Short mmCIF file of C-alpha atoms in Angstrom, two decimals:
data_model
loop_
_atom_site.label_atom_id
_atom_site.label_comp_id
_atom_site.label_asym_id
_atom_site.label_seq_id
_atom_site.Cartn_x
_atom_site.Cartn_y
_atom_site.Cartn_z
CA MET A 1 -0.02 0.05 0.03
CA ILE A 2 2.83 2.46 1.22
CA GLN A 3 4.65 1.72 -2.17
CA ASP A 4 1.89 3.11 -4.17
CA THR A 5 1.82 6.19 -2.09
CA ILE A 6 5.23 7.29 -2.42
CA ALA A 7 6.36 9.93 -5.04
CA GLU A 8 9.23 8.86 -6.90
CA ILE A 9 12.12 12.01 -6.83
CA LYS A 10 15.07 12.57 -9.10
CA ASN A 11 18.09 13.71 -7.51
CA PRO A 12 16.60 14.77 -4.26
CA ALA A 13 17.74 17.53 -2.28
CA LEU A 14 17.41 15.06 1.07
CA SER A 15 16.84 11.44 0.85
CA ILE A 16 15.36 9.91 4.18
CA GLN A 17 15.76 6.28 4.26
CA ASP A 18 14.09 3.87 7.00
CA LEU A 19 14.20 6.49 9.84
CA CYS A 20 13.19 5.63 13.08
CA VAL A 21 13.22 8.02 16.36
CA TYR A 22 12.89 6.64 19.90
CA TYR A 23 11.78 8.34 22.95
CA ASP A 24 13.21 6.14 25.37
CA GLN A 25 11.41 2.81 24.37
CA ASN A 26 8.56 4.31 22.51
CA LYS A 27 8.95 4.53 18.77
CA ALA A 28 7.70 7.81 17.75
CA VAL A 29 8.93 7.59 13.94
CA LYS A 30 8.33 4.45 12.26
CA ASN A 31 10.74 3.71 9.19
CA VAL A 32 10.23 6.52 7.29
CA SER A 33 11.66 6.63 3.71
CA VAL A 34 11.12 9.79 1.65
CA ASP A 35 13.26 11.80 -0.78
CA ILE A 36 12.39 15.39 -0.90
CA LYS A 37 12.54 17.39 -3.97
CA LYS A 38 14.93 20.50 -4.47
CA ASN A 39 13.64 23.76 -4.52
CA THR A 40 10.22 22.81 -3.17
CA VAL A 41 8.18 23.57 -0.17
CA THR A 42 7.51 20.05 1.33
CA ALA A 43 4.81 20.14 4.03
CA ILE A 44 4.70 17.57 6.81
CA MET A 45 1.36 17.15 8.15
CA GLY A 46 -0.80 15.16 10.64
CA PRO A 47 -2.78 14.95 13.84
CA SER A 48 -0.90 15.99 16.96
CA GLY A 49 1.46 13.41 18.05
CA CYS A 50 1.96 11.93 14.80
CA GLY A 51 5.74 12.40 14.67
CA LYS A 52 5.97 15.36 12.23
CA SER A 53 8.20 17.41 14.63
CA THR A 54 10.07 14.44 15.67
CA LEU A 55 10.81 13.79 12.08
CA LEU A 56 11.84 17.47 11.10
CA ARG A 57 14.15 17.53 14.22
CA ALA A 58 15.67 14.18 13.27
CA LEU A 59 17.13 15.98 10.10
CA ASN A 60 19.23 18.53 11.71
CA ARG A 61 20.25 16.06 14.43
CA MET A 62 18.33 18.12 17.15
CA HIS A 63 17.62 14.83 19.10
CA GLU A 64 21.24 14.45 19.87
CA LEU A 65 20.64 17.41 22.53
CA TYR A 66 18.78 14.96 24.61
CA ASP A 67 19.89 11.87 26.07
CA ASN A 68 16.47 10.03 26.10
CA ILE A 69 16.09 10.26 22.24
CA ARG A 70 17.71 7.59 19.78
CA THR A 71 17.42 7.72 15.92
CA GLU A 72 18.03 5.01 13.66
CA GLY A 73 18.42 5.06 9.86
CA LYS A 74 20.05 7.06 7.15
CA VAL A 75 19.37 10.51 5.79
CA LEU A 76 21.36 11.32 2.76
CA ILE A 77 22.43 14.74 1.42
CA HIS A 78 24.33 14.54 -1.63
CA ASP A 79 24.66 11.02 -0.94
CA GLN A 80 26.42 11.66 2.27
CA ASN A 81 24.74 10.50 5.35
CA ILE A 82 24.10 13.29 7.60
CA TYR A 83 25.09 10.93 10.44
CA ASP A 84 28.57 10.58 9.05
CA VAL A 85 29.53 14.36 8.90
CA PRO A 86 29.97 16.26 12.55
CA ALA A 87 26.40 17.50 13.78
CA ILE A 88 27.84 21.10 13.64
CA LYS A 89 28.74 20.98 10.09
CA LEU A 90 25.46 19.75 9.12
CA ARG A 91 23.52 22.28 11.12
CA ARG A 92 25.29 25.19 9.00
CA GLN A 93 23.64 23.60 5.92
CA MET A 94 20.26 23.23 7.49
CA GLY A 95 18.69 26.34 8.65
CA MET A 96 15.64 25.79 11.45
CA VAL A 97 12.84 28.04 12.20
CA PHE A 98 11.09 27.21 15.19
CA GLN A 99 7.25 27.37 16.52
CA ARG A 100 7.61 30.53 18.57
CA PRO A 101 9.89 33.24 17.25
CA ASN A 102 13.07 33.07 19.21
CA PRO A 103 15.18 35.97 18.39
CA PHE A 104 18.02 36.24 21.05
CA PRO A 105 16.98 38.53 23.34
CA THR A 106 20.26 40.00 24.34
CA MET A 107 21.08 40.65 20.63
CA SER A 108 20.26 43.67 18.38
CA ILE A 109 18.35 42.99 15.02
CA TYR A 110 21.70 43.21 13.36
CA GLU A 111 23.60 40.52 15.64
CA ASN A 112 20.72 38.43 15.35
CA VAL A 113 20.80 38.00 11.80
CA ILE A 114 24.86 37.33 11.85
CA ALA A 115 24.55 35.41 14.80
CA GLY A 116 25.20 32.14 12.88
CA TYR A 117 28.81 33.63 12.14
CA LYS A 118 29.41 34.86 15.54
CA LEU A 119 28.45 31.61 16.85
CA ASN A 120 30.80 29.59 14.65
CA GLY A 121 33.75 32.07 15.20
CA ILE A 122 33.96 33.24 11.62
CA ARG A 123 35.06 36.73 11.83
CA LEU A 124 33.83 39.04 9.01
CA LYS A 125 34.95 42.30 7.91
CA LYS A 126 32.32 45.40 8.78
CA GLY A 127 31.29 45.53 4.92
CA GLU A 128 30.74 41.77 4.56
CA LYS A 129 28.74 41.77 7.73
CA ASP A 130 26.74 44.36 6.49
CA GLU A 131 25.93 42.94 3.14
CA VAL A 132 24.87 39.63 4.98
CA VAL A 133 22.44 41.63 7.13
CA GLU A 134 21.19 43.45 4.19
CA ARG A 135 20.62 40.68 1.85
CA SER A 136 18.85 38.41 4.35
CA LEU A 137 16.71 40.82 5.74
CA ARG A 138 15.85 41.58 2.02
CA ASP A 139 15.19 38.13 1.34
CA VAL A 140 12.94 37.92 4.13
CA ALA A 141 11.29 41.49 3.36
CA LEU A 142 11.98 42.93 6.41
CA TRP A 143 14.94 45.23 5.31
CA ASP A 144 12.54 48.27 4.56
CA GLU A 145 10.64 47.73 8.13
CA VAL A 146 13.92 47.53 10.38
CA LYS A 147 16.93 49.32 8.15
CA ASP A 148 16.56 52.43 10.67
CA THR A 149 16.56 50.54 13.84
CA LEU A 150 19.33 47.59 13.08
CA HIS A 151 20.87 48.18 16.54
CA LYS A 152 17.69 48.01 18.59
CA LYS A 153 16.91 44.74 20.29
CA GLY A 154 15.15 42.27 18.08
CA THR A 155 12.59 41.38 20.96
CA PHE A 156 11.01 44.95 20.35
CA LEU A 157 9.39 43.66 17.13
CA SER A 158 6.06 42.35 16.43
CA GLY A 159 5.60 38.44 16.67
CA GLY A 160 5.76 38.39 12.74
CA GLN A 161 8.66 40.58 12.31
CA GLN A 162 10.50 38.44 14.90
CA GLN A 163 9.77 35.36 12.97
CA ARG A 164 10.92 36.87 9.63
CA LEU A 165 13.89 37.84 11.55
CA CYS A 166 14.34 34.33 12.58
CA ILE A 167 14.21 33.33 9.09
CA ALA A 168 16.53 35.83 8.07
CA ARG A 169 19.02 34.50 10.89
CA ALA A 170 18.49 30.86 9.45
CA LEU A 171 19.16 32.17 5.99
CA ALA A 172 22.18 34.15 6.84
CA PHE A 173 24.43 31.30 6.59
CA GLY A 174 23.32 29.97 3.28
CA PRO A 175 22.10 26.88 3.98
CA GLU A 176 20.58 24.58 1.23
CA ILE A 177 17.68 23.43 3.10
CA ILE A 178 15.20 25.24 5.80
CA LEU A 179 13.63 23.18 8.32
CA MET A 180 10.31 24.81 9.26
CA ASP A 181 8.55 23.63 12.67
CA GLU A 182 4.99 25.52 12.45
CA PRO A 183 6.63 28.76 11.94
CA THR A 184 3.09 30.40 12.01
CA SER A 185 1.30 28.83 14.61
CA ALA A 186 2.08 31.74 17.08
CA LEU A 187 1.45 34.62 14.53
CA ASP A 188 -1.89 36.20 13.57
CA PRO A 189 -3.48 35.78 10.07
CA ILE A 190 -1.98 38.69 8.43
CA ALA A 191 1.84 38.01 9.68
CA THR A 192 1.05 34.28 8.50
CA SER A 193 0.25 35.14 4.96
CA LYS A 194 3.55 37.23 5.08
CA VAL A 195 5.38 34.56 6.07
CA GLU A 196 3.62 32.04 3.74
CA ASP A 197 4.16 34.48 0.76
CA LEU A 198 7.99 34.45 1.80
CA LEU A 199 8.21 30.72 1.92
CA VAL A 200 7.02 30.51 -1.75
CA LYS A 201 9.46 33.03 -2.71
CA LEU A 202 12.35 31.40 -0.85
CA LYS A 203 12.13 27.98 -2.62
CA GLU A 204 13.57 29.68 -5.69
CA ASN A 205 16.74 29.37 -3.61
CA TYR A 206 16.13 27.02 -0.78
CA THR A 207 14.53 23.47 -0.16
CA ILE A 208 11.83 23.97 2.57
CA ILE A 209 10.44 21.29 4.58
CA LEU A 210 7.56 22.57 6.57
CA VAL A 211 5.69 21.04 9.55
CA THR A 212 2.16 22.31 9.74
CA HIS A 213 -1.00 21.10 11.45
CA ASN A 214 -2.80 23.50 9.22
CA MET A 215 -4.18 21.78 6.23
CA THR A 216 -5.07 25.09 4.15
CA GLN A 217 -1.59 26.28 4.90
CA ALA A 218 -0.26 22.93 3.34
CA ALA A 219 -2.61 23.18 0.42
CA ARG A 220 -1.76 26.88 -0.29
CA ILE A 221 2.06 27.02 -0.44
CA SER A 222 3.50 23.35 -0.41
CA ASP A 223 4.37 21.40 -3.53
CA TYR A 224 4.61 18.13 -1.80
CA SER A 225 2.88 16.90 0.97
CA LEU A 226 3.81 14.06 3.45
CA PHE A 227 1.08 12.76 5.72
CA MET A 228 1.80 11.17 8.99
CA TYR A 229 -0.30 9.22 11.40
CA LEU A 230 0.90 7.46 14.42
CA GLY A 231 4.49 7.79 13.67
CA GLU A 232 3.99 6.21 10.38
CA LEU A 233 4.38 7.81 6.69
CA VAL A 234 1.09 7.22 5.17
CA GLU A 235 1.20 8.97 2.06
CA TYR A 236 3.33 11.28 0.21
CA GLY A 237 2.92 12.91 -2.94
CA LYS A 238 2.10 16.28 -5.10
CA THR A 239 0.08 18.26 -2.59
CA LYS A 240 -2.44 18.94 -5.67
CA ASN A 241 -2.96 15.24 -5.88
CA MET A 242 -3.09 14.42 -2.32
CA PHE A 243 -5.88 16.82 -1.56
CA THR A 244 -7.93 16.31 -4.52
CA ASN A 245 -7.31 12.43 -4.74
CA PRO A 246 -5.91 11.02 -1.62
CA ILE A 247 -4.93 7.46 -2.06
CA ASP A 248 -4.91 6.15 1.67
CA PRO A 249 -8.26 6.18 3.65
CA ARG A 250 -6.55 7.80 6.82
CA THR A 251 -5.37 10.84 4.59
CA GLU A 252 -8.93 11.10 3.02
CA GLN A 253 -10.27 11.26 6.65
CA TYR A 254 -7.72 13.49 8.04
CA LEU A 255 -8.17 15.67 4.99
CA THR A 256 -12.03 15.95 5.40
CA GLY A 257 -11.72 16.53 9.38
CA LYS A 258 -12.47 13.27 10.56
CA PHE A 259 -9.58 13.32 12.99
CA GLY A 260 -6.78 15.72 14.02
CA MET B 1 -16.83 43.36 56.36
CA ASN B 2 -16.60 40.61 53.25
CA SER B 3 -13.71 38.62 52.95
CA ASP B 4 -11.91 40.82 50.62
CA LYS B 5 -11.58 43.58 52.88
CA ILE B 6 -10.56 41.59 55.91
CA THR B 7 -7.72 39.99 53.89
CA LYS B 8 -6.67 43.48 52.68
CA LEU B 9 -6.76 44.50 56.27
CA VAL B 10 -4.82 41.41 57.45
CA LEU B 11 -2.15 41.69 54.73
CA SER B 12 -1.76 45.64 55.12
CA LEU B 13 -1.06 45.30 58.79
CA GLY B 14 1.36 42.53 58.47
CA SER B 15 3.35 44.69 56.16
CA PHE B 16 2.85 47.85 58.44
CA ILE B 17 4.45 46.09 61.47
CA LEU B 18 7.34 44.95 59.59
CA ILE B 19 7.89 48.41 58.64
CA ILE B 20 7.74 49.55 62.16
CA VAL B 21 9.97 46.75 63.46
CA ALA B 22 12.81 47.66 60.70
CA ALA B 23 12.22 51.54 61.35
CA GLY B 24 12.55 50.77 64.98
CA MET B 25 15.71 48.96 64.51
CA VAL B 26 17.10 51.85 62.59
CA TYR B 27 16.15 54.33 65.04
CA SER B 28 17.55 52.34 68.15
CA LEU B 29 20.99 51.96 66.14
CA VAL B 30 20.97 55.64 65.50
CA VAL B 31 20.25 56.91 68.80
CA GLY B 32 22.66 54.35 70.55
CA SER B 33 25.55 55.59 68.23
CA ILE B 34 25.12 59.22 68.73
CA PRO B 35 27.32 59.59 71.78
CA ALA B 36 30.32 57.73 69.73
CA PHE B 37 29.92 59.95 66.91
CA LYS B 38 29.32 63.18 69.10
CA THR B 39 32.76 62.33 70.90
CA PHE B 40 34.77 61.53 67.63
CA GLY B 41 32.72 62.96 65.07
CA PHE B 42 33.26 61.20 61.26
CA GLN B 43 36.87 60.85 62.22
CA PHE B 44 35.43 57.73 64.02
CA ILE B 45 34.92 56.05 60.65
CA PHE B 46 38.66 56.91 59.61
CA SER B 47 40.29 56.47 62.78
CA ASN B 48 42.38 53.00 63.55
CA ASN B 49 42.75 53.61 67.15
CA TRP B 50 40.93 51.27 69.46
CA ASP B 51 41.82 52.02 73.17
CA PRO B 52 39.30 51.22 75.99
CA THR B 53 41.58 52.37 78.76
CA SER B 54 39.42 54.31 80.92
CA GLY B 55 40.29 58.24 80.86
CA LYS B 56 41.69 58.01 77.45
CA GLU B 57 39.37 56.26 75.82
CA ASN B 58 39.39 56.66 71.91
CA TYR B 59 37.33 54.46 69.25
CA GLY B 60 37.80 54.22 65.61
CA ALA B 61 36.08 51.60 63.41
CA LEU B 62 38.35 51.54 60.29
CA PRO B 63 40.15 48.40 61.46
CA PHE B 64 36.67 46.53 61.18
CA ILE B 65 35.31 48.15 58.23
CA ALA B 66 38.62 47.07 56.60
CA GLY B 67 38.75 43.67 58.26
CA THR B 68 34.62 43.22 56.79
CA LEU B 69 35.27 44.47 53.25
CA ILE B 70 38.67 42.69 52.86
CA SER B 71 37.70 39.63 54.01
CA SER B 72 34.25 39.55 52.28
CA ILE B 73 36.01 40.70 48.86
CA LEU B 74 38.62 37.98 49.26
CA ALA B 75 36.01 35.33 49.95
CA LEU B 76 33.87 36.70 46.98
CA LEU B 77 37.11 35.92 44.72
CA ILE B 78 37.69 32.54 46.08
CA SER B 79 34.14 31.39 45.91
CA LEU B 80 33.39 32.88 42.51
CA PRO B 81 35.18 30.36 40.23
CA LEU B 82 33.98 27.40 42.47
CA SER B 83 30.23 28.74 42.30
CA PHE B 84 30.32 29.55 38.77
CA SER B 85 31.32 26.21 37.64
CA THR B 86 28.96 24.34 39.90
CA SER B 87 26.22 26.56 38.48
CA LEU B 88 26.79 25.67 35.08
CA PHE B 89 27.46 21.80 35.64
CA LEU B 90 24.21 22.19 37.61
CA GLY B 91 22.11 23.94 35.26
CA GLU B 92 23.38 23.26 31.85
CA TYR B 93 26.01 20.56 31.55
CA PHE B 94 23.89 18.17 33.68
CA LYS B 95 20.52 19.58 33.95
CA GLY B 96 18.13 17.19 35.12
CA THR B 97 20.69 14.44 35.74
CA ARG B 98 20.72 12.51 38.77
CA VAL B 99 24.30 13.79 39.70
CA ALA B 100 22.90 17.29 39.34
CA ARG B 101 19.88 16.61 41.63
CA ILE B 102 22.17 14.95 44.24
CA LEU B 103 24.81 17.71 44.02
CA SER B 104 22.46 20.36 44.37
CA THR B 105 20.75 18.90 47.09
CA LEU B 106 24.30 18.79 49.04
CA VAL B 107 25.06 22.51 48.32
CA ASP B 108 21.85 23.35 49.59
CA LEU B 109 22.78 21.35 52.54
CA LEU B 110 25.97 23.34 52.86
CA ALA B 111 23.88 26.64 53.07
CA GLY B 112 21.86 25.06 56.09
CA ILE B 113 24.90 24.35 58.32
CA PRO B 114 24.97 26.51 61.38
CA SER B 115 27.91 29.04 60.83
CA ILE B 116 29.30 27.81 64.56
CA VAL B 117 29.86 24.37 62.76
CA TYR B 118 31.72 26.21 59.97
CA GLY B 119 33.83 27.77 62.48
CA LEU B 120 34.47 24.66 64.41
CA TRP B 121 35.69 23.01 61.26
CA GLY B 122 37.56 26.31 60.32
CA PHE B 123 39.38 25.97 63.77
CA TYR B 124 40.18 22.37 63.92
CA VAL B 125 40.73 21.69 60.23
CA LEU B 126 41.67 24.71 58.28
CA ARG B 127 43.66 26.55 60.60
CA PRO B 128 46.25 23.55 61.07
CA LEU B 129 46.30 23.42 57.53
CA MET B 130 47.18 26.99 57.23
CA ILE B 131 49.85 26.44 59.69
CA GLU B 132 51.52 23.79 57.84
CA LEU B 133 51.14 25.79 54.44
CA GLY B 134 53.42 28.50 56.64
CA ILE B 135 50.42 30.93 56.61
CA GLY B 136 50.99 32.62 60.15
CA SER B 137 52.46 30.76 63.18
CA GLN B 138 48.91 30.50 64.51
CA GLY B 139 47.11 29.87 61.54
CA PHE B 140 44.47 32.98 62.25
CA GLY B 141 44.10 35.67 59.85
CA VAL B 142 42.05 37.43 57.23
CA PHE B 143 42.89 34.76 54.85
CA THR B 144 41.71 32.01 56.92
CA ALA B 145 38.75 33.50 57.68
CA SER B 146 38.03 34.41 53.93
CA VAL B 147 38.34 30.68 52.94
CA ILE B 148 35.81 29.72 55.37
CA LEU B 149 33.46 32.64 54.35
CA ALA B 150 34.06 31.61 50.81
CA ILE B 151 32.92 28.15 51.56
CA MET B 152 29.92 29.62 53.43
CA ILE B 153 28.87 31.84 50.57
CA ILE B 154 29.26 29.20 47.73
CA PRO B 155 25.73 27.47 48.09
CA TYR B 156 23.94 31.26 47.88
CA ALA B 157 25.74 32.12 44.57
CA THR B 158 25.56 28.66 43.05
CA SER B 159 21.81 28.00 43.89
CA LEU B 160 20.54 31.15 42.59
CA SER B 161 23.03 31.15 39.44
CA ASN B 162 21.71 27.57 38.77
CA GLU B 163 18.22 28.59 38.88
CA ILE B 164 18.77 31.63 36.63
CA ILE B 165 20.95 29.49 34.20
CA SER B 166 18.44 26.60 34.12
CA MET B 167 15.60 28.99 33.41
CA VAL B 168 17.08 30.45 30.18
CA PRO B 169 14.64 29.43 27.55
CA ASN B 170 15.22 25.92 25.58
CA ASP B 171 14.27 27.38 22.66
CA LEU B 172 17.01 29.88 22.54
CA LYS B 173 19.56 27.31 23.19
CA GLU B 174 18.01 25.24 20.30
CA ALA B 175 18.04 28.12 18.17
CA ALA B 176 21.70 28.58 18.76
CA TYR B 177 22.38 25.04 18.04
CA SER B 178 20.50 25.03 14.93
CA LEU B 179 23.03 27.51 13.62
CA GLY B 180 25.65 25.03 14.29
CA ALA B 181 27.00 26.42 17.76
CA THR B 182 28.87 23.95 19.80
CA ARG B 183 27.96 23.68 23.64
CA LEU B 184 30.64 25.82 24.63
CA GLU B 185 29.53 28.63 22.18
CA VAL B 186 25.91 28.14 23.29
CA ILE B 187 26.92 28.99 27.01
CA GLN B 188 28.88 31.77 25.82
CA THR B 189 26.32 33.48 23.58
CA VAL B 190 23.14 32.45 24.89
CA THR B 191 23.15 31.15 28.22
CA ILE B 192 25.57 33.37 30.16
CA PRO B 193 24.10 36.55 28.63
CA ASN B 194 20.72 35.68 29.09
CA ALA B 195 21.37 34.66 32.70
CA HIS B 196 23.89 37.27 33.74
CA SER B 197 21.71 39.74 35.76
CA GLY B 198 20.86 36.87 37.89
CA ILE B 199 24.10 35.37 38.16
CA ILE B 200 25.50 38.96 39.25
CA ALA B 201 22.39 39.15 41.79
CA GLY B 202 23.64 36.05 43.26
CA TYR B 203 27.08 37.24 43.75
CA ILE B 204 25.86 40.38 45.31
CA LEU B 205 23.54 38.39 47.56
CA SER B 206 26.25 36.34 48.81
CA PHE B 207 28.69 39.16 49.10
CA GLY B 208 25.99 40.80 51.40
CA ARG B 209 26.09 37.50 53.65
CA ALA B 210 29.66 37.48 54.01
CA LEU B 211 29.69 41.31 55.23
CA GLY B 212 27.70 40.00 57.89
CA GLU B 213 28.87 36.72 58.92
CA THR B 214 30.00 36.66 62.39
CA MET B 215 30.72 33.24 64.12
CA ALA B 216 33.08 31.64 61.85
CA VAL B 217 35.06 34.93 61.17
CA THR B 218 35.27 35.62 64.92
CA MET B 219 36.86 32.04 65.49
CA LEU B 220 39.40 32.28 62.70
CA ILE B 221 40.18 35.89 61.91
CA GLY B 222 42.69 36.67 64.81
CA ASN B 223 40.65 39.27 66.51
CA SER B 224 43.28 42.13 66.74
CA ASN B 225 41.87 45.31 66.47
CA LYS B 226 43.85 46.71 63.79
CA VAL B 227 43.97 47.34 60.04
CA PRO B 228 45.34 44.15 58.73
CA ASP B 229 48.81 44.43 57.60
CA SER B 230 48.57 41.90 54.94
CA LEU B 231 45.92 39.49 53.59
CA PHE B 232 47.52 36.63 55.73
CA GLY B 233 47.87 38.97 58.70
CA THR B 234 45.15 39.10 61.54
CA GLY B 235 42.60 41.68 61.96
CA ASN B 236 39.02 41.78 63.05
CA SER B 237 35.53 42.17 61.42
CA MET B 238 32.69 44.51 62.31
CA ALA B 239 30.22 41.70 63.15
CA SER B 240 33.08 40.03 65.17
CA VAL B 241 34.15 42.83 67.25
CA ILE B 242 30.48 43.62 68.16
CA ALA B 243 29.87 39.91 69.22
CA ASN B 244 33.26 39.97 71.22
CA GLN B 245 32.98 43.09 72.93
CA PHE B 246 29.48 43.67 73.81
CA GLY B 247 29.16 41.67 76.87
CA GLU B 248 31.60 43.80 78.77
CA ALA B 249 30.88 47.25 77.25
CA ASP B 250 29.02 50.11 78.91
CA GLY B 251 28.98 53.86 77.96
CA LEU B 252 31.14 55.23 75.24
CA LYS B 253 32.48 51.70 74.24
CA LEU B 254 28.87 50.33 74.04
CA SER B 255 28.05 53.20 71.64
CA ALA B 256 30.94 52.81 69.63
CA LEU B 257 30.01 49.17 69.02
CA ILE B 258 26.28 50.06 68.29
CA ALA B 259 27.82 52.89 65.86
CA ILE B 260 29.78 50.03 64.01
CA GLY B 261 26.52 48.07 64.13
CA LEU B 262 24.90 50.98 62.23
CA LEU B 263 27.74 51.30 59.70
CA LEU B 264 27.57 47.49 58.91
CA PHE B 265 23.80 48.19 58.41
CA VAL B 266 24.38 51.06 55.93
CA ILE B 267 27.16 49.03 53.91
CA THR B 268 24.93 46.13 53.64
CA ALA B 269 21.90 48.31 52.57
CA LEU B 270 24.55 50.13 50.16
CA VAL B 271 25.64 47.04 48.66
CA ASN B 272 22.17 45.75 48.23
CA ALA B 273 20.98 48.69 46.51
CA LEU B 274 24.14 48.72 44.18
CA GLY B 275 23.18 45.27 43.00
CA LYS B 276 19.64 46.28 42.57
CA LEU B 277 20.91 49.18 40.53
CA ILE B 278 23.24 46.81 38.30
CA ILE B 279 20.39 44.41 37.76
CA LYS B 280 17.91 47.35 36.52
CA LYS B 281 20.45 48.87 34.31
CA MET B 282 21.16 45.70 32.86
CA GLN B 283 17.53 44.63 31.80
#
């Protein structure tokens, strides 16, 4: 059954192979295999507790920060298993945006954007820094709003602006892939639509993997969708197809609001 | 009267009594120290004379102010690296582990040990050690007192810093990790900057406690009424001279001791105010 519901992708940006994640003895992600297409938005959806965030966080090895979480399986980027490279190097190739906007409260807007360089001990000249900050903030359409207050604390911005600042922070280092964990769930509808527009624009240069519990969001902005239920990958395919003609009955039940 | 009003009345009565008690203490300290200040003027603070011979009585507080400040600052410097690393161990590196829970209980236990017990330990264990190390022939002195003070204040700085450090939001740390930071980089750029005002508050609190500590200090500092000639020399502290001499004091001497008490109160209040100011500025 699962075989029929998995989309085939050539030259994937990311290839997840037989990935399992355990919280202590509890298997939260069960043998997921998926290829993610380059320069697309791929949505991971499913009801609460289905393992969608857990799957996402396995991709930049965030689980390794916690002793009780164990990961098995492979994730390939350019045919290299991410578990074979140092986590620090891997995380520089993958930006992450979190559920709640979390700019560093002790840093200014400017410092927040270049935090990735600072944290990795990479020294830039003043001119280079200015360039990175302006480019990243322009990428997230925040430049015009904050260019006069760059040296104020990022926490003074509105929630939507803070989240775009966090996206800029994730972009500044030039990652290939951006992982987003329900990035709009703490935002109002206007801020949400700005972030959504931004994601559609960003996929020209980046591959975006987006966890969302919001079906309409997945339908609006994603190219591919991945439906998870109870830790299993139920269905994966082009968003358009999945929303109009889901193959698995569970996907259909979810999309029609029978659960979740 | 409804229950809301009664609650309000009881609560305000409680706070009012507290204010009266505090004000009363200040009042009696001020009244008691008037004779000393009348006789010696402000010279009392800067004079290092302490002569109780009747007829030519002369009292100055400088030796005790110096002893208190020097031993407390030294204690703070000694305790700082220990309590800082312990709080990082508890609040960051081993947060939530069994080792951390056990260690944190032990640290809290340190805070609960009566100071006389520290004094005894200092007298019978630390002092002989100092003699062996060649610090003074008797092992008494400012340095010995500072070491015992340092041990006594470690739990205060540690438990407050630990609490503040473990309160640094996890999503900020994760954000830093997601940008490729190492653990040390996360501590340097996220944990400490976000916790620094609380950490500083912990040190100021423990400094305030060191200033007023009496029993353990008096057993080890040497109780000589002079400005210590070196860190390893003997001296006396404000709290310690009061505790040692108030029993046999009357008249001008008693007033001088009360005046020292007032000064100690003022210094402690200033230190606390300074601490609060620093915290406010940083936020």
